[in-house]
Short mmCIF file of C-alpha atoms and ligand atoms in Angstrom, two decimals:
data_model
loop_
_atom_site.label_atom_id
_atom_site.label_comp_id
_atom_site.label_asym_id
_atom_site.label_seq_id
_atom_site.Cartn_x
_atom_site.Cartn_y
_atom_site.Cartn_z
CA MET A 1 -77.62 -7.62 -53.53
CA ALA A 2 -78.33 -9.04 -50.12
CA ARG A 3 -77.88 -7.65 -46.64
CA TYR A 4 -76.11 -9.64 -43.94
CA ASP A 5 -76.10 -9.43 -40.16
CA SER A 6 -72.54 -10.72 -40.02
CA ILE A 7 -69.55 -11.13 -42.29
CA LEU A 8 -69.75 -14.82 -41.37
CA ASP A 9 -72.99 -15.07 -43.32
CA THR A 10 -71.09 -14.23 -46.51
CA ILE A 11 -68.97 -17.41 -46.34
CA GLY A 12 -69.59 -19.97 -49.07
CA ASN A 13 -71.76 -19.87 -52.18
CA THR A 14 -68.61 -19.26 -54.17
CA PRO A 15 -68.83 -19.10 -57.96
CA LEU A 16 -68.10 -21.95 -60.32
CA VAL A 17 -66.27 -20.38 -63.25
CA ARG A 18 -65.68 -22.01 -66.63
CA LEU A 19 -62.04 -22.12 -67.72
CA ALA A 20 -62.67 -21.45 -71.36
CA ARG A 21 -59.12 -20.71 -72.46
CA LEU A 22 -57.03 -23.19 -70.49
CA ALA A 23 -59.25 -26.26 -70.86
CA PRO A 24 -58.94 -28.58 -73.87
CA PRO A 25 -61.94 -28.16 -76.19
CA HIS A 26 -63.43 -31.65 -75.76
CA VAL A 27 -64.31 -31.15 -72.07
CA GLU A 28 -65.67 -28.51 -69.69
CA VAL A 29 -63.43 -27.45 -66.82
CA TRP A 30 -65.09 -25.49 -64.03
CA ALA A 31 -63.15 -23.79 -61.23
CA LYS A 32 -64.62 -23.45 -57.74
CA VAL A 33 -63.21 -20.03 -56.87
CA GLU A 34 -62.78 -20.09 -53.09
CA SER A 35 -60.91 -16.78 -53.03
CA MET A 36 -64.40 -15.25 -53.16
CA ASN A 37 -64.88 -16.11 -49.49
CA PRO A 38 -64.57 -13.06 -47.22
CA MET A 39 -61.01 -13.81 -46.11
CA GLY A 40 -60.01 -15.17 -49.48
CA SER A 41 -59.81 -18.91 -48.93
CA VAL A 42 -61.69 -22.19 -48.66
CA LYS A 43 -60.76 -22.33 -44.97
CA ASP A 44 -63.31 -19.67 -44.02
CA ARG A 45 -65.92 -22.42 -44.31
CA MET A 46 -64.10 -24.70 -41.90
CA ALA A 47 -63.24 -21.91 -39.45
CA ARG A 48 -66.85 -20.95 -39.02
CA ALA A 49 -68.05 -24.55 -38.82
CA VAL A 50 -65.49 -25.62 -36.22
CA VAL A 51 -66.02 -22.63 -33.94
CA GLU A 52 -69.80 -22.66 -34.20
CA ARG A 53 -70.03 -26.40 -33.53
CA ALA A 54 -67.68 -26.10 -30.53
CA ARG A 55 -69.82 -23.29 -29.13
CA ALA A 56 -73.05 -25.19 -29.77
CA ARG A 57 -71.72 -28.31 -28.06
CA GLY A 58 -70.35 -26.40 -25.09
CA HIS A 59 -66.69 -27.19 -25.86
CA LEU A 60 -65.94 -23.50 -26.33
CA ALA A 61 -67.20 -20.98 -23.80
CA PRO A 62 -67.96 -17.36 -24.69
CA GLY A 63 -64.72 -15.36 -24.64
CA GLN A 64 -62.53 -18.47 -24.34
CA THR A 65 -59.27 -18.46 -26.31
CA VAL A 66 -59.10 -20.52 -29.50
CA ILE A 67 -55.80 -22.01 -30.67
CA GLU A 68 -54.81 -23.81 -33.84
CA ALA A 69 -51.76 -24.94 -35.77
CA THR A 70 -52.09 -23.52 -39.26
CA SER A 71 -50.08 -22.61 -42.30
CA GLY A 72 -52.17 -19.49 -42.63
CA ASN A 73 -55.51 -19.79 -44.37
CA THR A 74 -57.16 -21.60 -41.47
CA GLY A 75 -55.71 -19.04 -39.11
CA ILE A 76 -56.93 -16.16 -41.25
CA GLY A 77 -60.41 -17.66 -41.43
CA LEU A 78 -60.36 -18.34 -37.69
CA ALA A 79 -59.16 -14.80 -37.02
CA MET A 80 -62.21 -13.44 -38.82
CA VAL A 81 -64.58 -15.82 -37.04
CA CYS A 82 -62.99 -15.20 -33.63
CA ALA A 83 -63.03 -11.44 -34.17
CA ARG A 84 -66.73 -11.50 -34.96
CA LEU A 85 -67.65 -13.92 -32.16
CA GLY A 86 -65.37 -12.40 -29.53
CA HIS A 87 -62.74 -15.10 -28.95
CA PRO A 88 -59.00 -14.36 -28.60
CA LEU A 89 -57.02 -16.45 -31.11
CA VAL A 90 -53.51 -17.89 -30.91
CA VAL A 91 -52.00 -19.47 -34.02
CA THR A 92 -48.89 -21.65 -34.14
CA MET A 93 -47.13 -21.52 -37.50
CA ALA A 94 -43.84 -22.84 -38.86
CA GLU A 95 -41.49 -19.95 -39.59
CA ASN A 96 -41.11 -20.84 -43.27
CA PHE A 97 -44.66 -19.86 -44.28
CA SER A 98 -45.06 -16.56 -46.08
CA ILE A 99 -44.60 -13.36 -44.09
CA GLU A 100 -47.85 -11.80 -45.32
CA ARG A 101 -49.79 -14.61 -43.65
CA ARG A 102 -48.31 -13.76 -40.26
CA ARG A 103 -48.95 -10.07 -40.72
CA LEU A 104 -52.50 -10.62 -41.90
CA LEU A 105 -53.22 -12.70 -38.83
CA ARG A 106 -51.81 -10.09 -36.51
CA PHE A 107 -53.76 -7.38 -38.35
CA LEU A 108 -56.92 -9.34 -37.57
CA GLY A 109 -56.02 -9.36 -33.90
CA ALA A 110 -54.62 -12.89 -33.61
CA GLN A 111 -51.32 -13.76 -31.92
CA VAL A 112 -48.85 -15.83 -33.95
CA VAL A 113 -46.37 -18.15 -32.24
CA LEU A 114 -43.69 -19.29 -34.69
CA THR A 115 -42.19 -22.77 -34.59
CA PRO A 116 -38.92 -23.95 -36.17
CA ALA A 117 -39.19 -24.81 -39.87
CA SER A 118 -37.09 -27.91 -39.24
CA GLU A 119 -39.88 -29.35 -37.07
CA LYS A 120 -42.37 -29.05 -39.95
CA GLY A 121 -46.15 -29.42 -39.54
CA THR A 122 -45.75 -31.87 -36.67
CA GLY A 123 -43.81 -29.24 -34.69
CA MET A 124 -46.49 -26.57 -35.00
CA LEU A 125 -49.20 -29.06 -34.09
CA ASN A 126 -47.30 -30.30 -31.01
CA LYS A 127 -46.81 -26.71 -29.86
CA ALA A 128 -50.53 -25.97 -30.24
CA VAL A 129 -51.46 -29.08 -28.24
CA GLU A 130 -48.98 -28.13 -25.51
CA LEU A 131 -50.25 -24.55 -25.30
CA ALA A 132 -53.90 -25.63 -25.28
CA ASP A 133 -53.22 -28.09 -22.44
CA ALA A 134 -51.17 -25.59 -20.46
CA HIS A 135 -53.65 -22.71 -20.74
CA GLY A 136 -57.03 -24.38 -21.14
CA TRP A 137 -57.54 -23.03 -24.65
CA TYR A 138 -59.87 -24.58 -27.23
CA LEU A 139 -57.82 -26.46 -29.84
CA CYS A 140 -59.59 -26.69 -33.20
CA ARG A 141 -57.81 -29.86 -34.38
CA GLN A 142 -58.65 -29.11 -37.99
CA PHE A 143 -56.86 -32.27 -39.16
CA GLU A 144 -59.32 -34.54 -37.37
CA ASN A 145 -62.32 -32.35 -36.59
CA GLU A 146 -65.36 -33.82 -38.36
CA ALA A 147 -66.92 -30.37 -38.56
CA ASN A 148 -64.20 -29.60 -41.14
CA ALA A 149 -65.35 -32.33 -43.51
CA ASP A 150 -69.04 -31.95 -42.67
CA ILE A 151 -69.20 -28.31 -43.73
CA HIS A 152 -67.85 -29.26 -47.16
CA THR A 153 -70.50 -31.95 -47.55
CA GLU A 154 -73.22 -29.54 -46.45
CA THR A 155 -72.08 -26.50 -48.42
CA THR A 156 -69.28 -26.96 -50.99
CA ALA A 157 -70.59 -30.24 -52.43
CA ARG A 158 -74.19 -29.05 -52.32
CA GLU A 159 -73.30 -25.81 -54.14
CA ILE A 160 -71.50 -27.74 -56.90
CA LEU A 161 -74.39 -30.18 -57.35
CA ASP A 162 -76.91 -27.35 -57.44
CA ASP A 163 -74.84 -25.45 -59.99
CA PHE A 164 -74.92 -28.43 -62.37
CA ASP A 165 -78.58 -29.07 -61.70
CA GLY A 166 -78.29 -32.84 -61.98
CA ASP A 167 -76.08 -32.81 -65.06
CA GLY A 168 -72.61 -33.06 -63.59
CA PRO A 169 -69.89 -33.03 -62.59
CA ASP A 170 -68.11 -36.15 -63.84
CA PHE A 171 -64.77 -35.45 -62.14
CA PHE A 172 -63.76 -33.57 -59.01
CA VAL A 173 -60.11 -32.65 -58.51
CA SER A 174 -58.69 -31.36 -55.20
CA GLY A 175 -55.50 -31.32 -53.22
CA PHE A 176 -55.52 -31.99 -49.52
CA GLY A 177 -54.05 -30.42 -46.42
CA THR A 178 -56.33 -31.41 -43.60
CA GLY A 179 -58.32 -33.45 -46.10
CA GLY A 180 -61.49 -31.65 -45.03
CA THR A 181 -62.26 -30.48 -48.55
CA LEU A 182 -61.35 -33.81 -50.13
CA LYS A 183 -63.35 -35.97 -47.72
CA GLY A 184 -66.31 -33.64 -47.32
CA VAL A 185 -66.83 -32.69 -50.96
CA ALA A 186 -66.12 -36.19 -52.31
CA ARG A 187 -68.59 -37.69 -49.84
CA GLY A 188 -71.30 -35.18 -50.77
CA LEU A 189 -70.76 -35.57 -54.50
CA LYS A 190 -70.57 -39.38 -54.45
CA ALA A 191 -73.75 -39.64 -52.39
CA CYS A 192 -75.67 -37.98 -55.22
CA ARG A 193 -73.56 -39.01 -58.22
CA PRO A 194 -71.92 -42.38 -57.56
CA SER A 195 -70.35 -42.32 -61.03
CA ILE A 196 -68.20 -39.26 -60.27
CA ARG A 197 -64.44 -39.81 -60.26
CA VAL A 198 -62.57 -38.04 -57.45
CA VAL A 199 -58.94 -37.18 -58.07
CA ALA A 200 -56.62 -36.25 -55.19
CA ALA A 201 -53.62 -34.17 -56.20
CA GLU A 202 -50.42 -34.07 -54.17
CA PRO A 203 -46.84 -32.80 -54.62
CA ASP A 204 -44.91 -35.20 -56.87
CA ASN A 205 -41.92 -35.08 -54.53
CA ALA A 206 -44.01 -35.93 -51.44
CA PRO A 207 -46.23 -38.85 -52.51
CA LEU A 208 -47.93 -39.45 -49.17
CA LEU A 209 -50.89 -41.16 -50.84
CA GLY A 210 -49.22 -42.16 -54.08
CA SER A 211 -46.52 -44.16 -52.27
CA ARG A 212 -49.19 -46.26 -50.46
CA VAL A 213 -46.87 -46.30 -47.43
CA PRO A 214 -49.03 -46.20 -44.27
CA GLN A 215 -48.75 -43.22 -41.92
CA PRO A 216 -47.04 -44.15 -38.62
CA ARG A 217 -49.55 -43.61 -35.79
CA ASP A 218 -49.59 -43.84 -31.99
CA GLU A 219 -52.06 -45.90 -29.93
CA ALA A 220 -54.58 -43.05 -30.07
CA GLY A 221 -54.44 -43.11 -33.86
CA ARG A 222 -52.62 -39.78 -34.10
CA PRO A 223 -49.68 -39.41 -36.51
CA SER A 224 -46.58 -40.32 -34.53
CA GLY A 225 -44.06 -38.63 -36.83
CA SER A 226 -43.38 -37.55 -40.38
CA HIS A 227 -44.57 -39.77 -43.20
CA PRO A 228 -41.48 -41.42 -44.78
CA SER A 229 -42.42 -40.08 -48.24
CA PHE A 230 -42.75 -36.48 -47.10
CA ARG A 231 -40.38 -33.92 -48.58
CA PRO A 232 -40.70 -30.12 -48.33
CA HIS A 233 -42.66 -28.81 -51.30
CA LEU A 234 -43.89 -25.53 -52.74
CA MET A 235 -47.63 -25.99 -52.33
CA GLN A 236 -48.41 -24.16 -49.09
CA GLY A 237 -51.54 -25.62 -47.53
CA TRP A 238 -51.16 -28.99 -49.25
CA SER A 239 -49.76 -32.22 -47.83
CA PRO A 240 -48.35 -31.59 -44.36
CA ASP A 241 -45.67 -34.06 -43.29
CA PHE A 242 -48.29 -36.60 -42.18
CA VAL A 243 -51.50 -38.13 -43.53
CA SER A 244 -54.29 -36.61 -41.45
CA LYS A 245 -57.20 -38.56 -40.04
CA LEU A 246 -59.62 -36.87 -42.45
CA THR A 247 -57.46 -37.68 -45.48
CA GLU A 248 -57.02 -41.27 -44.40
CA GLU A 249 -60.77 -41.62 -43.88
CA ALA A 250 -61.39 -40.24 -47.36
CA GLN A 251 -59.20 -43.02 -48.70
CA ASP A 252 -60.61 -45.74 -46.44
CA LEU A 253 -64.16 -44.82 -47.44
CA GLY A 254 -63.20 -45.34 -51.08
CA LEU A 255 -63.81 -41.66 -51.88
CA VAL A 256 -60.51 -41.23 -53.77
CA ASP A 257 -60.40 -42.84 -57.22
CA ARG A 258 -57.04 -41.58 -58.38
CA VAL A 259 -53.96 -39.81 -57.02
CA VAL A 260 -51.98 -37.44 -59.28
CA GLY A 261 -48.56 -35.97 -58.46
CA VAL A 262 -47.79 -32.36 -59.44
CA SER A 263 -44.41 -30.61 -59.53
CA GLY A 264 -43.86 -27.22 -57.90
CA GLU A 265 -42.82 -25.78 -61.28
CA ASP A 266 -46.06 -26.94 -62.93
CA ALA A 267 -48.07 -25.55 -60.03
CA MET A 268 -46.56 -22.10 -60.37
CA GLU A 269 -46.78 -22.12 -64.15
CA ARG A 270 -50.48 -23.00 -63.98
CA ALA A 271 -51.18 -20.38 -61.29
CA ARG A 272 -49.61 -17.79 -63.60
CA ALA A 273 -51.61 -19.10 -66.56
CA LEU A 274 -54.82 -18.87 -64.51
CA ALA A 275 -54.05 -15.21 -63.85
CA ARG A 276 -52.90 -14.29 -67.35
CA GLU A 277 -55.25 -16.35 -69.47
CA GLU A 278 -58.40 -16.60 -67.37
CA GLY A 279 -58.02 -13.50 -65.19
CA ILE A 280 -58.35 -15.64 -62.06
CA PHE A 281 -55.93 -14.69 -59.31
CA ALA A 282 -55.25 -17.74 -57.18
CA GLY A 283 -52.47 -19.29 -55.11
CA THR A 284 -49.90 -21.99 -55.69
CA SER A 285 -52.11 -24.88 -54.56
CA SER A 286 -54.74 -23.68 -57.03
CA GLY A 287 -52.15 -23.79 -59.80
CA ALA A 288 -51.23 -27.28 -58.64
CA THR A 289 -54.85 -28.44 -58.64
CA LEU A 290 -55.26 -27.00 -62.12
CA ALA A 291 -52.17 -28.86 -63.31
CA ALA A 292 -53.69 -32.14 -62.07
CA THR A 293 -57.05 -31.14 -63.57
CA LEU A 294 -55.57 -30.51 -67.02
CA LEU A 295 -53.95 -33.94 -66.91
CA VAL A 296 -57.31 -35.50 -66.03
CA ALA A 297 -58.98 -33.37 -68.72
CA SER A 298 -56.58 -34.53 -71.40
CA GLU A 299 -57.60 -38.14 -70.75
CA ALA A 300 -61.32 -37.58 -70.00
CA PRO A 301 -64.08 -38.65 -72.39
CA GLU A 302 -65.60 -36.08 -74.73
CA GLY A 303 -68.07 -33.76 -73.01
CA SER A 304 -66.87 -34.52 -69.46
CA ARG A 305 -67.55 -31.88 -66.84
CA ILE A 306 -64.65 -31.47 -64.47
CA VAL A 307 -64.60 -29.39 -61.28
CA CYS A 308 -61.28 -28.06 -60.00
CA MET A 309 -60.92 -26.61 -56.48
CA LEU A 310 -59.07 -23.28 -56.33
CA PRO A 311 -58.50 -22.92 -52.57
CA ASP A 312 -57.25 -19.34 -52.19
CA THR A 313 -56.17 -15.98 -53.58
CA GLY A 314 -52.77 -15.26 -55.09
CA GLU A 315 -52.32 -12.21 -52.89
CA ARG A 316 -51.18 -14.49 -50.10
CA TYR A 317 -48.03 -15.40 -52.06
CA LEU A 318 -46.34 -12.09 -52.85
CA SER A 319 -43.19 -13.05 -50.92
CA THR A 320 -43.04 -16.64 -52.19
CA PRO A 321 -41.45 -18.22 -55.26
CA LEU A 322 -44.79 -17.74 -57.09
CA PHE A 323 -43.89 -14.08 -57.54
CA GLU A 324 -40.21 -14.64 -58.25
CA GLY A 325 -39.19 -12.83 -61.38
CA VAL A 326 -42.18 -10.47 -61.15
CA ALA A 327 -40.31 -7.19 -61.22
CA GLU A 328 -40.86 -4.07 -59.16
CA GLU A 329 -39.06 -1.75 -61.55
CA MET A 330 -39.81 -1.06 -65.20
CA ASP A 331 -38.21 -3.45 -67.67
CA ALA A 332 -36.79 -2.42 -71.06
CA ASP A 333 -40.17 -2.68 -72.81
CA GLU A 334 -41.91 -0.63 -70.14
CA ARG A 335 -39.18 2.02 -70.29
CA ALA A 336 -39.59 2.15 -74.07
CA ILE A 337 -43.34 2.76 -73.59
CA SER A 338 -42.50 5.49 -71.07
CA ARG A 339 -40.11 7.17 -73.50
CA SER A 340 -42.62 7.04 -76.35
CA THR A 341 -44.34 10.22 -75.06
CA PRO A 342 -42.71 13.33 -73.60
CA SER A 343 -43.99 13.75 -70.04
CA GLN A 344 -43.54 11.97 -66.68
CA ARG A 345 -40.27 10.29 -67.64
CA PHE A 346 -37.49 9.30 -65.32
CA ASP A 347 -34.81 9.33 -68.00
CA VAL A 348 -35.26 13.04 -68.62
CA THR A 349 -35.72 14.41 -65.13
CA ALA A 350 -33.63 12.01 -63.04
CA PRO A 351 -29.83 12.16 -62.91
CA ALA A 352 -28.05 9.39 -64.80
CA PRO A 353 -27.97 6.25 -62.67
CA THR A 354 -24.62 6.01 -60.96
CA PRO A 355 -23.90 2.91 -58.95
CA GLY A 356 -22.27 3.66 -55.64
CA PRO A 357 -23.09 6.31 -53.06
CA ARG A 358 -26.60 7.59 -52.75
CA PRO A 359 -27.39 10.84 -54.47
CA GLU A 360 -28.06 14.00 -52.51
CA ARG A 361 -31.25 13.86 -50.58
CA PRO A 362 -33.93 16.21 -51.82
CA ALA A 363 -34.39 19.33 -49.78
CA VAL A 364 -37.39 18.70 -47.60
CA ARG A 365 -36.83 21.84 -45.58
CA GLU A 366 -36.99 25.13 -47.33
CA ARG A 367 -36.82 28.55 -45.81
CA GLU A 368 -39.34 31.09 -46.93
CA PRO A 369 -39.03 34.84 -46.71
CA VAL A 370 -40.27 36.12 -43.37
CA ASP A 371 -43.65 37.76 -43.54
CA GLU A 372 -43.15 40.80 -41.31
CA GLU A 373 -46.78 41.37 -40.62
CA ALA A 374 -47.21 37.78 -39.47
CA GLU A 375 -44.05 38.25 -37.44
CA ARG A 376 -45.64 41.01 -35.38
CA PHE A 377 -48.89 39.07 -34.74
CA VAL A 378 -48.85 37.07 -31.50
CA ASP A 379 -51.15 34.04 -31.33
CA GLU A 380 -51.13 33.41 -27.62
CA GLU A 381 -52.99 30.12 -27.65
CA ALA A 382 -50.78 28.57 -30.32
CA GLU A 383 -47.60 29.97 -28.75
CA ARG A 384 -48.58 28.58 -25.36
CA PHE A 385 -49.39 25.19 -26.87
CA VAL A 386 -45.97 24.93 -28.49
CA ASP A 387 -44.18 26.06 -25.32
CA GLU A 388 -46.06 23.58 -23.15
CA VAL A 389 -45.83 20.57 -25.41
CA VAL A 390 -42.09 21.11 -25.94
CA ALA A 391 -41.51 21.58 -22.20
CA GLU A 392 -43.58 18.55 -21.21
CA ASN A 393 -42.27 16.01 -23.73
CA HIS A 394 -38.65 15.05 -24.27
CA VAL A 395 -39.25 14.34 -27.95
CA VAL A 396 -41.95 16.18 -29.90
CA MET A 397 -42.75 15.94 -33.57
CA PHE A 398 -45.12 18.43 -35.13
CA ALA A 399 -46.51 16.30 -37.92
CA LEU A 400 -49.14 15.82 -40.56
CA ALA A 401 -50.87 12.47 -40.59
CA TRP A 402 -50.43 11.98 -44.34
CA CYS A 403 -46.82 13.18 -44.59
CA GLU A 404 -44.40 10.46 -45.64
CA PHE A 405 -41.43 12.22 -44.08
CA CYS A 406 -43.25 12.18 -40.76
CA TRP A 407 -43.66 8.44 -41.21
CA SER A 408 -39.93 8.12 -41.89
CA ALA A 409 -39.15 9.96 -38.66
CA ARG A 410 -41.67 7.79 -36.81
CA LYS A 411 -39.85 4.71 -38.09
CA LEU A 412 -36.55 5.97 -36.66
CA PHE A 413 -38.17 6.66 -33.28
CA ALA A 414 -39.72 3.19 -33.36
CA HIS A 415 -36.35 1.65 -34.16
CA LEU A 416 -34.78 3.51 -31.24
CA ALA A 417 -37.75 2.67 -28.99
CA VAL A 418 -38.07 6.37 -28.25
CA ASP A 419 -41.32 7.64 -26.74
CA PHE A 420 -42.39 10.76 -28.55
CA ARG A 421 -45.35 13.07 -28.72
CA SER A 422 -46.68 13.43 -32.22
CA VAL A 423 -48.72 16.59 -32.66
CA ASP A 424 -50.71 15.82 -35.81
CA LEU A 425 -51.63 19.29 -36.95
CA ASP A 426 -54.20 18.03 -39.45
CA SER A 427 -56.01 15.77 -36.97
CA VAL A 428 -59.49 16.51 -35.69
CA PRO A 429 -58.48 18.01 -32.29
CA PHE A 430 -56.37 20.63 -34.08
CA GLN A 431 -59.02 21.59 -36.61
CA ARG A 432 -60.94 23.78 -34.15
CA ASP A 433 -60.35 27.42 -35.06
CA ASP A 434 -57.55 26.17 -37.31
CA LEU A 435 -55.36 25.59 -34.27
CA GLY A 436 -53.17 23.27 -36.33
CA GLY A 437 -52.56 25.94 -38.96
CA ARG A 438 -51.85 28.54 -36.29
CA ILE A 439 -49.37 26.24 -34.52
CA ARG A 440 -47.69 25.72 -37.86
CA ALA A 441 -47.42 29.50 -38.27
CA VAL A 442 -45.84 29.80 -34.80
CA LEU A 443 -43.33 27.07 -35.64
CA SER A 444 -42.52 28.69 -38.93
CA LYS A 445 -41.96 32.05 -37.22
CA ARG A 446 -39.73 30.54 -34.55
CA THR A 447 -37.66 28.26 -36.75
CA GLY A 448 -37.74 29.92 -40.15
CA ALA A 449 -38.79 26.54 -41.57
CA SER A 450 -42.20 26.23 -43.14
CA THR A 451 -42.10 22.50 -43.77
CA ILE A 452 -43.38 19.59 -41.70
CA PRO A 453 -42.31 17.71 -39.67
CA GLN A 454 -40.55 19.92 -37.14
CA ILE A 455 -38.89 18.02 -34.35
CA TYR A 456 -37.78 19.06 -30.86
CA VAL A 457 -35.58 16.94 -28.62
CA GLY A 458 -34.95 17.95 -25.00
CA GLY A 459 -36.55 21.33 -25.65
CA LYS A 460 -34.16 22.00 -28.54
CA TRP A 461 -35.28 22.41 -32.12
CA ILE A 462 -33.66 19.74 -34.32
CA GLY A 463 -35.32 20.57 -37.64
CA GLY A 464 -37.16 18.33 -40.09
CA CYS A 465 -36.89 14.68 -40.97
CA THR A 466 -33.54 14.87 -42.75
CA ASP A 467 -32.09 17.07 -40.00
CA LEU A 468 -33.17 14.41 -37.52
CA PHE A 469 -31.54 11.74 -39.67
CA ASP A 470 -28.33 13.75 -40.00
CA ALA A 471 -28.22 14.33 -36.25
CA TYR A 472 -28.78 10.63 -35.62
CA ALA A 473 -26.23 9.51 -38.22
CA GLY A 474 -23.65 11.95 -36.82
CA GLY A 475 -24.16 10.64 -33.29
CA ALA A 476 -25.47 13.97 -32.05
CA LEU A 477 -28.61 12.37 -30.66
CA ASP A 478 -27.01 9.42 -28.92
CA HIS A 479 -27.23 11.05 -25.52
CA SER A 480 -30.50 12.84 -25.87
CA LEU A 481 -32.44 9.84 -27.22
CA CYS A 482 -32.08 7.69 -24.14
CA ALA A 483 -32.67 4.26 -25.71
CA ALA A 484 -30.39 4.95 -28.69
CA GLY A 485 -27.48 3.02 -27.26
CA ASN A 486 -29.40 -0.27 -27.35
CA ALA A 487 -30.62 -0.27 -30.92
CA PRO A 488 -28.30 -1.32 -33.74
CA LYS A 489 -27.12 1.60 -35.85
CA ILE A 490 -29.02 1.80 -39.10
CA ASP A 491 -28.78 3.94 -42.22
CA PRO A 492 -31.75 6.26 -41.70
CA ASN A 493 -31.92 6.85 -45.46
CA ASP A 494 -33.46 3.41 -45.68
CA LEU A 495 -36.44 4.80 -43.80
CA LEU A 496 -37.18 7.48 -46.38
CA PRO A 497 -40.07 6.93 -48.81
CA ALA A 498 -39.13 4.49 -51.56
CA TRP A 499 -39.75 7.03 -54.31
CA ILE A 500 -36.80 9.13 -53.15
CA HIS A 501 -34.29 6.40 -53.90
CA PRO A 502 -32.52 6.46 -57.24
CA ARG A 503 -33.92 4.33 -60.04
CA GLY A 504 -31.76 2.27 -62.34
CA ASP A 505 -33.64 3.72 -65.25
CA ALA A 506 -31.60 3.94 -68.43
N1 PMP B 601 -54.71 -25.03 -50.43
C1 PMP B 601 -54.49 -24.08 -49.53
C2 PMP B 601 -53.86 -22.81 -49.98
C3 PMP B 601 -54.82 -24.29 -48.20
O1 PMP B 601 -54.57 -23.34 -47.29
C4 PMP B 601 -55.41 -25.51 -47.81
C5 PMP B 601 -55.75 -25.75 -46.37
N2 PMP B 601 -54.64 -26.01 -45.56
C6 PMP B 601 -55.61 -26.48 -48.79
C7 PMP B 601 -55.27 -26.20 -50.09
C8 PMP B 601 -56.19 -27.84 -48.44
O2 PMP B 601 -57.49 -27.82 -47.93
P1 PMP B 601 -57.94 -28.87 -46.86
O3 PMP B 601 -57.30 -28.52 -45.55
O4 PMP B 601 -59.43 -28.77 -46.78
O5 PMP B 601 -57.48 -30.21 -47.29
#
């Protein structure tokens, strides 16, 4: 165990893991597992290197905004680096990249500007250049920034060489997006082991390198449009619609010995095999690199040591075709396992699944017998609090932070853009002298309802979550929730916790 001053110091030194089950027996296949970086991808290395070099060279001032065009992993790495070093970050991203990437970026404090999918990688890059020029932001230019390749020579390649201690590897297989990994690692490995064969993998339907067609470029050497061989493909992070400067340099320097095309189907099949047979959870481009690696392995001499880059974690692909067919509900086998013992079964306790209208909602509001002694007790402080908060706020919800029904009500208010005061009875300010519990007792005495949430609109008690939903669905709240007219009508049932919905469980 080590101690670190910064999360940035935990980047790199990723493990090299033997693929004992998937590799053919006559060779050794070793995976460089880049998901072990703090933000789960190889791009953490580049993000740190680019930002630190820009700061060191005075191209990036303290607090200055950083901007980059990225399909996600670079942005996520940059978001971590910028968060730690105190730079705002703006990311431009084509709208077709996975939703979780956008949300992750925003969670890390970055702003994401989407660009039309039809404009591909070139579109997001052009937008980033335009925004950087217009606002004086620092543009990382990961596709041409030498710091991107240099960090892979200094760290990734060095780590691999050290791990083999002079006795390997014989092959290195990698895809390319910016080409930073390909150029940087290949250069580092070849400098120490000239005999190593470097294999670049690319989508078989977008043979940017394999076609040997040159990339159209402008006078400044920048790609001037899509490469004629580019076609959309499944390997996010691989082959943008142009050959980057770093990738072209890798080729021009003679660092690439072979180019292998991989189909999207093979990529996904191999990513699944990595998870199920080696227990390594990696993304689509990792599956694709493995597919190319296994082809190389099948032809490699006995005893060869082959290194395969696995650029990121599979968690980044939950909403992509990689997870298609991975069910949310129990399948027939899982239901049979469930039924093999008596308790916790849906088939016994749940009503038979009936397609069509939703079943009755569960009662979330129950009335309890009035406790007469409690009835006579007057808690002035709690009474006054309820009176004041209801008088001062148009919409008030007495809530518990953990309560899912409160969250459902919050979602409706958010949808309607309604400002509301949430009195979280279990939060720290209400723990003093059990104020929260006493307020709850006052509410229960006044309304006859002992459950939470309890909602007031315009000084009037509405009831709990389902009462709120009923009132909304019936139009009763259209006037009292001022913004209601602007928001599209929704079925509030969709906002209830997922576990309430009926299961198709035979
Ligand atoms: N795979 C994934 C998932 C990526 O995000 C990237 C980076 N865009 C790559 C592979 C390619 O890495 P590089 O940019 O260093 O070529």
